[in-house]
Amino acid sequence: MGKKRLWAAAALLLALALCGGIAMRLFGHREYVVGKSIKNEEITDFYWTYSSSTNPPAYQRYRFFVEDGRRLFFHETREGDHWPLTEQDATVTGTAALTDEQWDAFLTCVAGGTVVSREESVASGDAGPWTYLYWQRDRGEYQQFSFASYGAEQDFVALCEMLRG
């Protein structure tokens, strides 16, 4: 009787695992990993945005993207004494073409990071940063990105500050 119960338990666990995987695919809760399920050459756009209603308010956006085969970096800083800060409050913006080494440094920062379906968190009041990564095989959904580690995110911010000059 012990072997039958063992086989029944194993079959149940297998069924649950299969159903869980199917449910994740059906309901969009799949997790993609940069460098594994998302290849570096597939990345088309990456946004990192911090927006806070502190006094004074703070806003910073960094974007790495591919346009007409060119790899580019964009940054925008907004400043003011009111909330929310809007595009009219932009004080520093810029776009620059990236060298292969600079693009590789960006890829190193996002390597191992995860992407899941976007979840709205309007009620949280969080200042972010909010990060989104888009790639060629994406099904057209907004994709929420998380760095592999806090250190990787800090390296990313340092890279952006250096590129901002």
PDB file of C-alpha atoms in Angstrom, residues 21-82:
ATOM      1  CA  GLY A  21       2.727  26.076 -15.681  1.00  0.00           C
ATOM      2  CA  ILE A  22      -0.296  26.125 -17.967  1.00  0.00           C
ATOM      3  CA  ALA A  23      -2.092  28.617 -15.716  1.00  0.00           C
ATOM      4  CA  MET A  24       0.960  30.898 -15.678  1.00  0.00           C
ATOM      5  CA  ARG A  25       1.043  30.924 -19.485  1.00  0.00           C
ATOM      6  CA  LEU A  26      -2.715  31.447 -19.808  1.00  0.00           C
ATOM      7  CA  PHE A  27      -2.938  34.247 -17.283  1.00  0.00           C
ATOM      8  CA  GLY A  28       0.295  36.036 -18.155  1.00  0.00           C
ATOM      9  CA  HIS A  29       2.271  35.449 -14.967  1.00  0.00           C
ATOM     10  CA  ARG A  30       5.312  34.184 -16.782  1.00  0.00           C
ATOM     11  CA  GLU A  31       8.729  35.447 -15.759  1.00  0.00           C
ATOM     12  CA  TYR A  32      11.388  36.132 -18.398  1.00  0.00           C
ATOM     13  CA  VAL A  33      15.094  36.414 -17.574  1.00  0.00           C
ATOM     14  CA  VAL A  34      17.370  38.792 -19.474  1.00  0.00           C
ATOM     15  CA  GLY A  35      20.206  36.847 -21.056  1.00  0.00           C
ATOM     16  CA  LYS A  36      18.270  33.558 -20.943  1.00  0.00           C
ATOM     17  CA  SER A  37      14.666  33.793 -22.165  1.00  0.00           C
ATOM     18  CA  ILE A  38      15.286  37.330 -23.499  1.00  0.00           C
ATOM     19  CA  LYS A  39      18.381  37.484 -25.674  1.00  0.00           C
ATOM     20  CA  ASN A  40      20.471  40.660 -25.560  1.00  0.00           C
ATOM     21  CA  GLU A  41      20.025  41.307 -29.281  1.00  0.00           C
ATOM     22  CA  GLU A  42      16.214  41.254 -28.819  1.00  0.00           C
ATOM     23  CA  ILE A  43      16.116  44.209 -26.420  1.00  0.00           C
ATOM     24  CA  THR A  44      14.560  47.255 -28.095  1.00  0.00           C
ATOM     25  CA  ASP A  45      13.707  49.636 -25.270  1.00  0.00           C
ATOM     26  CA  PHE A  46      14.370  50.101 -21.543  1.00  0.00           C
ATOM     27  CA  TYR A  47      12.919  52.775 -19.229  1.00  0.00           C
ATOM     28  CA  TRP A  48      13.981  53.644 -15.678  1.00  0.00           C
ATOM     29  CA  THR A  49      11.925  56.405 -14.046  1.00  0.00           C
ATOM     30  CA  TYR A  50      12.028  57.882 -10.549  1.00  0.00           C
ATOM     31  CA  SER A  51       9.283  60.366  -9.627  1.00  0.00           C
ATOM     32  CA  SER A  52       8.746  61.662  -6.107  1.00  0.00           C
ATOM     33  CA  SER A  53       6.395  64.234  -4.602  1.00  0.00           C
ATOM     34  CA  THR A  54       8.943  65.173  -1.926  1.00  0.00           C
ATOM     35  CA  ASN A  55       9.676  68.828  -1.204  1.00  0.00           C
ATOM     36  CA  PRO A  56      11.106  69.735  -3.629  1.00  0.00           C
ATOM     37  CA  PRO A  57       9.724  67.115  -6.019  1.00  0.00           C
ATOM     38  CA  ALA A  58      12.189  64.934  -7.918  1.00  0.00           C
ATOM     39  CA  TYR A  59      11.997  63.348 -11.372  1.00  0.00           C
ATOM     40  CA  GLN A  60      14.610  61.469 -13.393  1.00  0.00           C
ATOM     41  CA  ARG A  61      14.168  59.240 -16.448  1.00  0.00           C
ATOM     42  CA  TYR A  62      16.770  57.146 -18.256  1.00  0.00           C
ATOM     43  CA  ARG A  63      16.061  55.295 -21.475  1.00  0.00           C
ATOM     44  CA  PHE A  64      18.182  52.913 -23.544  1.00  0.00           C
ATOM     45  CA  PHE A  65      16.709  52.083 -26.943  1.00  0.00           C
ATOM     46  CA  VAL A  66      17.341  50.988 -30.511  1.00  0.00           C
ATOM     47  CA  GLU A  67      16.119  53.189 -33.356  1.00  0.00           C
ATOM     48  CA  ASP A  68      16.928  52.594 -37.032  1.00  0.00           C
ATOM     49  CA  GLY A  69      19.638  50.163 -35.960  1.00  0.00           C
ATOM     50  CA  ARG A  70      21.323  52.754 -33.712  1.00  0.00           C
ATOM     51  CA  ARG A  71      21.705  52.243 -29.967  1.00  0.00           C
ATOM     52  CA  LEU A  72      20.764  55.382 -28.051  1.00  0.00           C
ATOM     53  CA  PHE A  73      20.638  56.783 -24.513  1.00  0.00           C
ATOM     54  CA  PHE A  74      18.091  59.413 -23.414  1.00  0.00           C
ATOM     55  CA  HIS A  75      17.862  61.231 -20.092  1.00  0.00           C
ATOM     56  CA  GLU A  76      15.413  63.746 -18.665  1.00  0.00           C
ATOM     57  CA  THR A  77      15.449  65.671 -15.402  1.00  0.00           C
ATOM     58  CA  ARG A  78      12.426  67.680 -14.256  1.00  0.00           C
ATOM     59  CA  GLU A  79      12.556  70.314 -11.535  1.00  0.00           C
ATOM     60  CA  GLY A  80       9.996  72.616  -9.948  1.00  0.00           C
ATOM     61  CA  ASP A  81       8.189  73.616  -6.774  1.00  0.00           C
ATOM     62  CA  HIS A  82       4.866  71.892  -7.515  1.00  0.00           C
TER      63      HIS A  82
END
